[in-house]
mmCIF file of C-alpha atoms (C1' of nucleotides) in Angstrom:
data_model
loop_
_atom_site.group_PDB
_atom_site.id
_atom_site.type_symbol
_atom_site.label_atom_id
_atom_site.label_comp_id
_atom_site.label_asym_id
_atom_site.label_seq_id
_atom_site.Cartn_x
_atom_site.Cartn_y
_atom_site.Cartn_z
ATOM 1 C CA MET M 433 4.460 -4.373 -10.914
ATOM 2 C CA SER M 434 7.242 -3.426 -8.506
ATOM 3 C CA LEU M 435 7.881 -6.880 -7.123
ATOM 4 C CA ARG M 436 9.133 -8.126 -10.468
ATOM 5 C CA HIS M 437 11.533 -5.200 -10.712
ATOM 6 C CA ALA M 438 12.768 -5.793 -7.208
ATOM 7 C CA LEU M 439 13.571 -9.379 -8.187
ATOM 8 C CA LEU M 440 15.269 -8.271 -11.386
ATOM 9 C CA GLY M 441 17.276 -5.709 -9.435
ATOM 10 C CA LEU M 442 18.535 -8.267 -6.973
ATOM 11 C CA LEU M 443 19.487 -10.652 -9.769
ATOM 12 C CA VAL M 444 21.733 -8.045 -11.397
ATOM 13 C CA ASP M 445 24.494 -8.552 -8.824
ATOM 14 C CA ARG M 446 24.197 -12.280 -8.297
ATOM 15 C CA THR M 447 22.600 -15.455 -9.459
ATOM 16 C CA ALA M 448 20.113 -16.774 -6.922
ATOM 17 C CA SER M 449 17.296 -19.218 -6.211
ATOM 18 C CA GLY M 450 13.864 -18.308 -4.934
ATOM 19 C CA TYR M 451 15.012 -19.364 -1.523
ATOM 20 C CA ASP M 452 18.042 -17.076 -1.698
ATOM 21 C CA LEU M 453 15.907 -14.194 -2.901
ATOM 22 C CA LEU M 454 13.458 -14.716 -0.083
ATOM 23 C CA LYS M 455 16.281 -14.212 2.390
ATOM 24 C CA LEU M 456 17.575 -11.199 0.504
ATOM 25 C CA PHE M 457 14.151 -9.625 0.751
ATOM 26 C CA ASP M 458 14.053 -10.254 4.470
ATOM 27 C CA THR M 459 17.399 -8.580 4.958
ATOM 28 C CA SER M 460 18.113 -5.841 2.445
ATOM 29 C CA LEU M 461 14.598 -5.010 1.227
ATOM 30 C CA ALA M 462 12.542 -5.591 4.377
ATOM 31 C CA ASN M 463 12.113 -1.842 4.953
ATOM 32 C CA VAL M 464 11.582 -0.897 1.339
ATOM 33 C CA TRP M 465 9.586 -3.589 -0.410
ATOM 34 C CA PRO M 466 8.692 -6.611 1.726
ATOM 35 C CA ALA M 467 7.508 -9.740 -0.071
ATOM 36 C CA THR M 468 6.227 -13.121 0.986
ATOM 37 C CA GLN M 469 7.517 -16.521 -0.030
ATOM 38 C CA SER M 470 4.482 -17.455 -2.092
ATOM 39 C CA GLN M 471 4.642 -14.174 -3.943
ATOM 40 C CA ILE M 472 8.312 -14.562 -4.800
ATOM 41 C CA TYR M 473 8.036 -18.094 -6.157
ATOM 42 C CA ALA M 474 4.992 -17.212 -8.255
ATOM 43 C CA GLU M 475 6.642 -14.120 -9.711
ATOM 44 C CA LEU M 476 9.873 -15.961 -10.517
ATOM 45 C CA ASN M 477 7.938 -18.454 -12.602
ATOM 46 C CA LYS M 478 6.220 -15.643 -14.478
ATOM 47 C CA LEU M 479 9.549 -13.893 -15.073
ATOM 48 C CA ALA M 480 11.069 -17.110 -16.401
ATOM 49 C CA ASP M 481 8.031 -17.656 -18.660
ATOM 50 C CA THR M 482 8.436 -14.231 -20.224
ATOM 51 C CA GLY M 483 12.190 -14.634 -20.654
ATOM 52 C CA LEU M 484 13.325 -11.847 -18.314
ATOM 53 C CA ILE M 485 15.246 -14.393 -16.243
ATOM 54 C CA THR M 486 16.419 -17.945 -16.960
ATOM 55 C CA ILE M 487 17.405 -20.976 -14.961
ATOM 56 C CA ALA M 488 21.203 -21.047 -14.978
ATOM 57 C CA THR M 489 21.673 -24.271 -13.050
ATOM 58 C CA GLU M 490 19.486 -26.721 -11.209
ATOM 59 C CA GLY M 491 20.751 -27.968 -7.878
ATOM 60 C CA PRO M 492 19.741 -30.519 -5.270
ATOM 61 C CA ARG M 493 16.194 -30.488 -3.803
ATOM 62 C CA GLY M 494 14.777 -29.013 -6.999
ATOM 63 C CA ARG M 495 16.775 -25.845 -6.490
ATOM 64 C CA LYS M 496 16.587 -23.494 -9.463
ATOM 65 C CA GLN M 497 19.324 -20.913 -9.736
ATOM 66 C CA TYR M 498 18.122 -17.929 -11.764
ATOM 67 C CA THR M 499 20.091 -15.362 -13.782
ATOM 68 C CA ILE M 500 18.810 -12.146 -15.291
ATOM 69 C CA THR M 501 18.750 -12.052 -19.122
ATOM 70 C CA GLY M 502 19.553 -9.156 -21.436
ATOM 71 C CA GLU M 503 15.857 -8.570 -21.834
ATOM 72 C CA GLY M 504 15.462 -8.552 -18.079
ATOM 73 C CA LEU M 505 18.164 -5.934 -17.609
ATOM 74 C CA ALA M 506 16.626 -3.834 -20.373
ATOM 75 C CA GLU M 507 13.242 -4.059 -18.667
ATOM 76 C CA LEU M 508 14.782 -3.006 -15.348
ATOM 77 C CA ARG M 509 16.481 0.010 -16.960
ATOM 78 C CA HIS M 510 13.271 0.904 -18.755
ATOM 79 C CA TRP M 511 11.348 0.823 -15.499
ATOM 80 C CA LEU M 512 13.937 3.017 -13.793
ATOM 81 C CA THR M 513 14.273 5.654 -16.458
ATOM 82 C CA GLU M 514 11.088 5.655 -18.518
ATOM 83 C CA THR M 515 8.277 5.056 -16.059
ATOM 84 C CA GLU M 516 6.866 7.234 -13.307
ATOM 85 C CA PRO M 517 6.888 5.966 -9.715
ATOM 86 C CA GLN M 518 3.358 5.923 -8.399
ATOM 87 C CA ARG M 519 3.328 7.910 -5.207
ATOM 88 C CA ASN M 520 2.255 6.076 -2.125
ATOM 89 C CA VAL M 521 -0.280 8.113 -0.229
ATOM 90 C CA ARG M 522 -2.186 5.800 2.103
ATOM 91 C CA SER M 523 -1.188 6.339 5.713
ATOM 92 C CA GLU M 524 -3.057 4.630 8.490
ATOM 93 C CA VAL M 525 -1.220 6.777 11.024
ATOM 94 C CA LEU M 526 -2.562 9.963 9.461
ATOM 95 C CA LEU M 527 -6.046 8.531 9.062
ATOM 96 C CA ARG M 528 -6.163 7.899 12.792
ATOM 97 C CA VAL M 529 -4.914 11.386 13.592
ATOM 98 C CA PHE M 530 -7.590 12.786 11.329
ATOM 99 C CA PHE M 531 -10.292 11.271 13.501
ATOM 100 C CA LEU M 532 -8.793 11.923 16.934
ATOM 101 C CA GLY M 533 -11.691 14.286 17.594
ATOM 102 C CA VAL M 534 -13.874 11.325 18.585
ATOM 103 C CA VAL M 535 -11.787 10.558 21.677
ATOM 104 C CA SER M 536 -10.907 12.763 24.641
ATOM 105 C CA ARG M 537 -8.118 15.335 24.519
ATOM 106 C CA ASP M 538 -6.142 13.241 26.978
ATOM 107 C CA GLN M 539 -6.487 10.162 24.855
ATOM 108 C CA ALA M 540 -5.581 12.096 21.735
ATOM 109 C CA ARG M 541 -2.482 13.554 23.339
ATOM 110 C CA SER M 542 -1.269 10.203 24.604
ATOM 111 C CA HIS M 543 -1.933 8.677 21.187
ATOM 112 C CA LEU M 544 0.429 11.237 19.692
ATOM 113 C CA THR M 545 3.140 10.797 22.302
ATOM 114 C CA GLU M 546 2.989 7.037 21.810
ATOM 115 C CA LEU M 547 3.457 7.613 18.106
ATOM 116 C CA ALA M 548 6.534 9.702 18.854
ATOM 117 C CA ALA M 549 7.934 6.906 21.006
ATOM 118 C CA GLY M 550 7.367 4.376 18.227
ATOM 119 C CA PHE M 551 9.198 6.537 15.706
ATOM 120 C CA THR M 552 12.129 6.939 18.074
ATOM 121 C CA GLN M 553 12.332 3.177 18.383
ATOM 122 C CA GLU M 554 12.302 2.700 14.627
ATOM 123 C CA GLU M 555 15.013 5.303 14.290
ATOM 124 C CA ASN M 556 17.154 3.407 16.787
ATOM 125 C CA ALA M 557 16.545 0.123 14.994
ATOM 126 C CA LEU M 558 17.738 1.689 11.748
ATOM 127 C CA ARG M 559 20.861 3.093 13.419
ATOM 128 C CA GLU M 560 21.642 -0.380 14.686
ATOM 129 C CA LEU M 561 21.098 -1.805 11.202
ATOM 130 C CA GLU M 562 23.413 0.860 9.825
ATOM 131 C CA SER M 563 26.254 -0.131 12.110
ATOM 132 C CA ASP M 564 25.714 -3.841 11.433
ATOM 133 C CA ILE M 565 26.143 -3.565 7.687
ATOM 134 C CA GLU M 566 29.668 -3.720 6.272
ATOM 135 C CA TRP M 567 29.591 -0.883 3.771
ATOM 136 C CA ASP M 568 32.065 -1.102 0.913
ATOM 137 C CA GLU M 569 32.733 1.208 -2.035
ATOM 138 C CA GLY M 570 30.314 -0.411 -4.503
ATOM 139 C CA ASP M 571 27.199 1.068 -6.061
ATOM 140 C CA LEU M 572 24.971 -1.061 -3.877
ATOM 141 C CA SER M 573 26.554 0.490 -0.813
ATOM 142 C CA VAL M 574 26.182 4.009 -2.134
ATOM 143 C CA TYR M 575 22.493 3.611 -2.927
ATOM 144 C CA GLY M 576 21.836 1.401 0.078
ATOM 145 C CA ARG M 577 23.217 4.165 2.316
ATOM 146 C CA ILE M 578 21.053 6.734 0.576
ATOM 147 C CA ALA M 579 17.974 4.583 1.172
ATOM 148 C CA LEU M 580 18.909 4.103 4.817
ATOM 149 C CA GLU M 581 19.512 7.802 5.274
ATOM 150 C CA TYR M 582 15.978 8.330 4.034
ATOM 151 C CA GLY M 583 14.681 6.066 6.776
ATOM 152 C CA LEU M 584 16.644 7.935 9.429
ATOM 153 C CA ARG M 585 15.464 11.345 8.280
ATOM 154 C CA PHE M 586 11.915 10.089 7.859
ATOM 155 C CA ASN M 587 11.694 8.820 11.408
ATOM 156 C CA ALA M 588 13.303 11.926 12.856
ATOM 157 C CA MET M 589 10.789 14.069 10.992
ATOM 158 C CA ARG M 590 7.863 11.957 12.176
ATOM 159 C CA ARG M 591 9.051 12.018 15.769
ATOM 160 C CA GLU M 592 9.384 15.808 15.766
ATOM 161 C CA TRP M 593 5.998 16.155 14.106
ATOM 162 C CA ALA M 594 4.266 13.883 16.634
ATOM 163 C CA GLU M 595 5.832 15.797 19.532
ATOM 164 C CA TRP M 596 4.737 19.095 18.039
ATOM 165 C CA ALA M 597 1.249 17.709 17.388
ATOM 166 C CA ALA M 598 0.859 16.540 20.987
ATOM 167 C CA GLY M 599 1.576 20.120 22.018
ATOM 168 C CA GLN M 600 -1.154 21.390 19.706
ATOM 169 C CA VAL M 601 -3.824 19.376 21.522
ATOM 170 C CA ARG M 602 -5.007 21.619 24.368
ATOM 171 C CA MET S 110 -9.862 -2.656 7.419
ATOM 172 C CA SER S 111 -9.080 1.064 7.356
ATOM 173 C CA LEU S 112 -11.595 2.022 4.704
ATOM 174 C CA ARG S 113 -14.491 1.107 6.951
ATOM 175 C CA HIS S 114 -13.084 3.250 9.734
ATOM 176 C CA ALA S 115 -12.552 6.148 7.372
ATOM 177 C CA LEU S 116 -16.228 5.937 6.428
ATOM 178 C CA LEU S 117 -17.287 5.719 10.053
ATOM 179 C CA GLY S 118 -15.085 8.691 10.890
ATOM 180 C CA LEU S 119 -16.625 10.841 8.202
ATOM 181 C CA LEU S 120 -20.132 9.881 9.301
ATOM 182 C CA VAL S 121 -19.487 11.137 12.848
ATOM 183 C CA ASP S 122 -19.832 14.778 11.825
ATOM 184 C CA ARG S 123 -22.593 14.475 9.245
ATOM 185 C CA THR S 124 -25.117 12.201 7.677
ATOM 186 C CA ALA S 125 -24.227 11.382 4.094
ATOM 187 C CA SER S 126 -24.910 9.191 1.074
ATOM 188 C CA GLY S 127 -22.354 7.087 -0.760
ATOM 189 C CA TYR S 128 -22.192 9.792 -3.351
ATOM 190 C CA ASP S 129 -21.500 12.461 -0.722
ATOM 191 C CA LEU S 130 -18.837 10.304 0.882
ATOM 192 C CA LEU S 131 -17.178 9.728 -2.456
ATOM 193 C CA LYS S 132 -16.755 13.480 -2.823
ATOM 194 C CA LEU S 133 -15.539 13.818 0.751
ATOM 195 C CA PHE S 134 -12.865 11.241 0.036
ATOM 196 C CA ASP S 135 -11.772 13.130 -3.050
ATOM 197 C CA THR S 136 -11.422 16.346 -1.095
ATOM 198 C CA SER S 137 -10.497 15.847 2.546
ATOM 199 C CA LEU S 138 -9.021 12.331 2.445
ATOM 200 C CA ALA S 139 -7.419 12.276 -1.008
ATOM 201 C CA ASN S 140 -3.928 12.610 0.478
ATOM 202 C CA VAL S 141 -4.456 10.274 3.398
ATOM 203 C CA TRP S 142 -6.678 7.403 2.354
ATOM 204 C CA PRO S 143 -7.946 7.501 -1.231
ATOM 205 C CA ALA S 144 -10.852 5.248 -2.151
ATOM 206 C CA THR S 145 -12.725 4.415 -5.302
ATOM 207 C CA GLN S 146 -16.454 4.613 -5.917
ATOM 208 C CA SER S 147 -16.973 0.873 -6.183
ATOM 209 C CA GLN S 148 -15.097 0.333 -2.968
ATOM 210 C CA ILE S 149 -17.131 2.889 -1.057
ATOM 211 C CA TYR S 150 -20.526 1.579 -2.135
ATOM 212 C CA ALA S 151 -19.564 -2.012 -1.375
ATOM 213 C CA GLU S 152 -18.222 -1.129 2.063
ATOM 214 C CA LEU S 153 -21.286 0.954 2.961
ATOM 215 C CA ASN S 154 -23.506 -2.050 2.294
ATOM 216 C CA LYS S 155 -21.329 -4.211 4.510
ATOM 217 C CA LEU S 156 -21.372 -1.586 7.274
ATOM 218 C CA ALA S 157 -25.159 -1.364 7.085
ATOM 219 C CA ASP S 158 -25.427 -5.174 7.161
ATOM 220 C CA THR S 159 -23.410 -5.354 10.360
ATOM 221 C CA GLY S 160 -25.325 -2.483 11.982
ATOM 222 C CA LEU S 161 -22.449 -0.002 12.299
ATOM 223 C CA ILE S 162 -24.383 2.462 10.180
ATOM 224 C CA THR S 163 -28.069 2.717 9.202
ATOM 225 C CA ILE S 164 -30.103 4.339 6.493
ATOM 226 C CA ALA S 165 -31.576 7.504 8.023
ATOM 227 C CA THR S 166 -33.585 8.631 5.020
ATOM 228 C CA GLU S 167 -34.042 7.562 1.439
ATOM 229 C CA GLY S 168 -34.156 10.302 -1.151
ATOM 230 C CA PRO S 169 -34.771 10.621 -4.879
ATOM 231 C CA ARG S 170 -32.854 8.470 -7.382
ATOM 232 C CA GLY S 171 -32.430 5.708 -4.839
ATOM 233 C CA ARG S 172 -30.318 7.963 -2.634
ATOM 234 C CA LYS S 173 -29.564 6.400 0.756
ATOM 235 C CA GLN S 174 -28.552 8.789 3.510
ATOM 236 C CA TYR S 175 -26.494 6.978 6.143
ATOM 237 C CA THR S 176 -25.943 7.756 9.843
ATOM 238 C CA ILE S 177 -23.451 6.169 12.198
ATOM 239 C CA THR S 178 -24.970 4.042 14.992
ATOM 240 C CA GLY S 179 -23.855 3.735 18.606
ATOM 241 C CA GLU S 180 -22.167 0.481 17.702
ATOM 242 C CA GLY S 181 -20.435 2.206 14.827
ATOM 243 C CA LEU S 182 -19.045 4.952 17.041
ATOM 244 C CA ALA S 183 -17.914 2.350 19.577
ATOM 245 C CA GLU S 184 -16.129 0.454 16.819
ATOM 246 C CA LEU S 185 -14.424 3.642 15.635
ATOM 247 C CA ARG S 186 -13.228 4.452 19.163
ATOM 248 C CA HIS S 187 -12.059 0.874 19.635
ATOM 249 C CA TRP S 188 -10.045 1.035 16.432
ATOM 250 C CA LEU S 189 -8.476 4.329 17.493
ATOM 251 C CA THR S 190 -7.528 3.398 21.014
ATOM 252 C CA GLU S 191 -7.217 -0.377 21.191
ATOM 253 C CA THR S 192 -5.634 -1.434 17.919
ATOM 254 C CA GLU S 193 -2.159 -0.899 16.544
ATOM 255 C CA PRO S 194 -1.688 0.925 13.247
ATOM 256 C CA GLN S 195 0.136 -1.295 10.804
ATOM 257 C CA ARG S 196 3.137 0.600 9.568
ATOM 258 C CA ASN S 197 3.304 1.207 5.881
ATOM 259 C CA VAL S 198 6.725 0.332 4.563
ATOM 260 C CA ARG S 199 6.474 -0.159 0.809
ATOM 261 C CA SER S 200 8.046 2.709 -1.084
ATOM 262 C CA GLU S 201 8.459 2.542 -4.830
ATOM 263 C CA VAL S 202 10.609 5.653 -4.722
ATOM 264 C CA LEU S 203 13.120 3.980 -2.409
ATOM 265 C CA LEU S 204 13.060 0.741 -4.378
ATOM 266 C CA ARG S 205 14.109 2.642 -7.459
ATOM 267 C CA VAL S 206 16.878 4.448 -5.611
ATOM 268 C CA PHE S 207 18.110 1.107 -4.339
ATOM 269 C CA PHE S 208 18.745 -0.074 -7.889
ATOM 270 C CA LEU S 209 20.148 3.125 -9.380
ATOM 271 C CA GLY S 210 23.453 1.285 -9.776
ATOM 272 C CA VAL S 211 22.202 -0.228 -13.034
ATOM 273 C CA VAL S 212 22.067 3.130 -14.796
ATOM 274 C CA SER S 213 24.830 5.691 -15.382
ATOM 275 C CA ARG S 214 25.892 8.176 -12.701
ATOM 276 C CA ASP S 215 24.456 10.971 -14.798
ATOM 277 C CA GLN S 216 21.121 9.247 -15.095
ATOM 278 C CA ALA S 217 21.102 8.447 -11.387
ATOM 279 C CA ARG S 218 21.850 12.039 -10.447
ATOM 280 C CA SER S 219 19.143 13.423 -12.687
ATOM 281 C CA HIS S 220 16.701 10.859 -11.333
ATOM 282 C CA LEU S 221 17.329 12.226 -7.854
ATOM 283 C CA THR S 222 17.059 15.872 -8.841
ATOM 284 C CA GLU S 223 13.780 15.120 -10.614
ATOM 285 C CA LEU S 224 12.551 13.526 -7.425
ATOM 286 C CA ALA S 225 13.474 16.685 -5.528
ATOM 287 C CA ALA S 226 11.527 18.774 -8.019
ATOM 288 C CA GLY S 227 8.480 16.537 -7.647
ATOM 289 C CA PHE S 228 8.557 16.869 -3.861
ATOM 290 C CA THR S 229 8.801 20.641 -4.132
ATOM 291 C CA GLN S 230 5.742 20.638 -6.349
ATOM 292 C CA GLU S 231 3.790 18.515 -3.897
ATOM 293 C CA GLU S 232 4.805 20.824 -1.082
ATOM 294 C CA ASN S 233 3.502 23.795 -3.044
ATOM 295 C CA ALA S 234 0.242 22.012 -3.809
ATOM 296 C CA LEU S 235 -0.245 21.378 -0.094
ATOM 297 C CA ARG S 236 0.466 25.009 0.756
ATOM 298 C CA GLU S 237 -2.169 26.029 -1.740
ATOM 299 C CA LEU S 238 -4.605 23.550 -0.236
ATOM 300 C CA GLU S 239 -3.814 24.965 3.205
ATOM 301 C CA SER S 240 -4.728 28.489 2.183
ATOM 302 C CA ASP S 241 -7.897 27.331 0.392
ATOM 303 C CA ILE S 242 -9.384 25.644 3.445
ATOM 304 C CA GLU S 243 -11.394 27.783 5.842
ATOM 305 C CA TRP S 244 -10.063 26.627 9.181
ATOM 306 C CA ASP S 245 -12.352 27.089 12.161
ATOM 307 C CA GLU S 246 -11.929 26.221 15.834
ATOM 308 C CA GLY S 247 -13.427 22.725 15.719
ATOM 309 C CA ASP S 248 -11.700 19.400 16.355
ATOM 310 C CA LEU S 249 -11.721 18.555 12.680
ATOM 311 C CA SER S 250 -9.740 21.693 11.977
ATOM 312 C CA VAL S 251 -7.222 20.978 14.729
ATOM 313 C CA TYR S 252 -6.543 17.452 13.532
ATOM 314 C CA GLY S 253 -6.875 18.364 9.881
ATOM 315 C CA ARG S 254 -4.150 20.972 10.344
ATOM 316 C CA ILE S 255 -1.954 18.455 12.118
ATOM 317 C CA ALA S 256 -2.362 16.025 9.217
ATOM 318 C CA LEU S 257 -1.579 18.750 6.715
ATOM 319 C CA GLU S 258 1.471 19.837 8.669
ATOM 320 C CA TYR S 259 2.689 16.270 8.383
ATOM 321 C CA GLY S 260 2.422 16.493 4.620
ATOM 322 C CA LEU S 261 4.372 19.741 4.537
ATOM 323 C CA ARG S 262 7.157 18.443 6.752
ATOM 324 C CA PHE S 263 7.245 15.154 4.877
ATOM 325 C CA ASN S 264 7.745 16.794 1.525
ATOM 326 C CA ALA S 265 10.337 19.229 2.859
ATOM 327 C CA MET S 266 12.269 16.295 4.339
ATOM 328 C CA ARG S 267 12.087 14.335 1.101
ATOM 329 C CA ARG S 268 13.193 17.297 -0.974
ATOM 330 C CA GLU S 269 16.218 17.909 1.234
ATOM 331 C CA TRP S 270 17.059 14.227 1.211
ATOM 332 C CA ALA S 271 16.857 13.959 -2.586
ATOM 333 C CA GLU S 272 19.084 17.031 -2.975
ATOM 334 C CA TRP S 273 21.599 15.601 -0.547
ATOM 335 C CA ALA S 274 21.450 12.220 -2.304
ATOM 336 C CA ALA S 275 22.123 13.787 -5.718
ATOM 337 C CA GLY S 276 25.263 15.276 -4.187
ATOM 338 C CA GLN S 277 26.362 11.845 -2.969
ATOM 339 C CA VAL S 278 26.431 10.438 -6.514
ATOM 340 C CA ARG S 279 29.883 11.270 -7.858
ATOM 341 C "C1'" DT A 785 -36.500 17.261 -25.375
ATOM 342 C "C1'" DG A 786 -32.150 16.371 -24.228
ATOM 343 C "C1'" DC A 787 -28.072 16.844 -21.601
ATOM 344 C "C1'" DC A 788 -25.770 16.970 -17.201
ATOM 345 C "C1'" DT A 789 -25.328 15.509 -12.667
ATOM 346 C "C1'" DC A 790 -26.820 12.524 -9.164
ATOM 347 C "C1'" DA A 791 -26.740 7.888 -7.576
ATOM 348 C "C1'" DT A 792 -25.873 3.026 -7.064
ATOM 349 C "C1'" DG A 793 -24.298 -1.220 -8.380
ATOM 350 C "C1'" DT A 794 -21.506 -5.362 -10.518
ATOM 351 C "C1'" DA A 795 -17.754 -8.019 -12.735
ATOM 352 C "C1'" DA A 796 -13.093 -8.934 -13.957
ATOM 353 C "C1'" DC A 797 -8.761 -8.367 -12.566
ATOM 354 C "C1'" DC A 798 -4.298 -7.550 -9.891
ATOM 355 C "C1'" DA A 799 -1.316 -7.541 -5.772
ATOM 356 C "C1'" DG A 800 -0.575 -9.185 -1.440
ATOM 357 C "C1'" DT A 801 -1.321 -12.254 2.924
ATOM 358 C "C1'" DT A 802 -1.939 -16.510 5.444
ATOM 359 C "C1'" DA A 803 -1.930 -21.131 5.695
ATOM 360 C "C1'" DC A 804 -1.233 -25.547 4.070
ATOM 361 C "C1'" DA A 805 1.443 -29.196 1.714
ATOM 362 C "C1'" DT A 806 5.313 -31.787 0.306
ATOM 363 C "C1'" DG A 807 9.669 -33.599 -0.050
ATOM 364 C "C1'" DA A 808 14.947 -33.672 -0.376
ATOM 365 C "C1'" DT A 809 19.462 -33.039 1.897
ATOM 366 C "C1'" DT A 810 22.548 -32.266 5.536
ATOM 367 C "C1'" DA A 811 24.438 -32.486 10.084
ATOM 368 C "C1'" DC A 812 24.479 -34.501 14.440
ATOM 369 C "C1'" DG Q 351 17.534 -42.051 12.618
ATOM 370 C "C1'" DT Q 352 15.816 -37.808 13.196
ATOM 371 C "C1'" DA Q 353 15.647 -33.017 13.390
ATOM 372 C "C1'" DA Q 354 16.699 -28.724 11.159
ATOM 373 C "C1'" DT Q 355 17.094 -26.491 7.088
ATOM 374 C "C1'" DC Q 356 16.656 -26.142 2.190
ATOM 375 C "C1'" DA Q 357 13.425 -25.667 -1.420
ATOM 376 C "C1'" DT Q 358 9.247 -25.139 -4.062
ATOM 377 C "C1'" DG Q 359 4.602 -24.945 -4.722
ATOM 378 C "C1'" DT Q 360 -0.844 -24.215 -4.261
ATOM 379 C "C1'" DA Q 361 -5.353 -22.537 -2.469
ATOM 380 C "C1'" DA Q 362 -8.389 -19.417 -0.202
ATOM 381 C "C1'" DC Q 363 -9.009 -14.924 0.980
ATOM 382 C "C1'" DT Q 364 -8.702 -9.685 1.381
ATOM 383 C "C1'" DG Q 365 -8.225 -5.093 -0.351
ATOM 384 C "C1'" DG Q 366 -7.946 -2.262 -4.153
ATOM 385 C "C1'" DT Q 367 -8.410 -0.746 -9.332
ATOM 386 C "C1'" DT Q 368 -10.679 -0.280 -13.793
ATOM 387 C "C1'" DA Q 369 -14.397 -0.585 -16.527
ATOM 388 C "C1'" DC Q 370 -18.983 -1.291 -17.523
ATOM 389 C "C1'" DA Q 371 -23.964 -0.709 -16.745
ATOM 390 C "C1'" DT Q 372 -28.145 1.470 -15.585
ATOM 391 C "C1'" DG Q 373 -31.430 4.753 -14.520
ATOM 392 C "C1'" DA Q 374 -33.720 8.822 -12.118
ATOM 393 C "C1'" DG Q 375 -34.093 13.878 -11.470
ATOM 394 C "C1'" DG Q 376 -33.044 18.685 -12.476
ATOM 395 C "C1'" DC Q 377 -32.492 22.292 -15.592
ATOM 396 C "C1'" DA Q 378 -32.245 24.839 -19.933
#
DNA sequence: TGCCTCATGTAACCAGTTACATGATTAC
DNA sequence: GTAATCATGTAACTGGTTACATGAGGCA
């Protein structure tokens, strides 16, 4: 049920249509919780049905501008403070590493060095993103920076690990 | 389509029934690619239908002992060397951090320190796992260790990040 | 005899992806 | 006028979870 909370979270700071939210997902949440257009529109209708958001204004082209309700904000706070995040274990990268014994040592080693290269690239992409964002003093900036810092550290760790792992294959 | 490759990978080193594989998932793959019983049995039937595995022997209680076929091994190698791993972005932990602005600073800070504690616990659990396994000189041990090392580094990185992040919230 | 473990399967449901469909408004 | 963008929706499918169902074999 995280998508609904992501939508609620975005609606705290602004009023927005499905179309607006879709773009917000593609920019600010792309690396944290990606969502597709069909998913967003469906979930918004459910949220409106249960009263966690409401249509503030209707614009041209059937545009529906949503606002979060008191109930919605309460639900968001409840999710943040009262519920446990379910840890995300599945890793296709690790699954592949686990079975590298079925290919040659050379192939295994190059698999690992390619992984390292990919992580370096991701790290660079995040650094670029970091410099593109205009950070201000608001809460969103504080927590956005913290989330981005996670990405940077994560990729650095993975790169170092993949390099070390390539060295282990002899 | 990773579940099928996980099953193929496990069948490289042994012949096993669905029941055996279920237990293997719960032990060796629990932290990499968890799977449920219903999923495993369904996928095994599909794999047998497409000839990637076959029934070697049938035992008591309807037990079906599967072996990987030449085709199956080829498919596993193809997956490992020719296809790209799809990177796993969704992180509920990060999503929550992103929206910590809706709760008080105190609540946000304690959320982050609780995260740090959870990561420490996971790290300890992995260390225990590490000492429980009897590592030999085989490929599975080499790559198993590499996967486990990833887990250790990952949790250390997350712990340090969460501690740093708690300090950022003032 | 009766309980535990072994062993497989199915059905309903939820979340997410891809693709298709439709139409209004704006800007050139 | 027409092309790009705004804007919403639906349908089919895939992968995964939870729960239910059933029965055989081993052991005390």
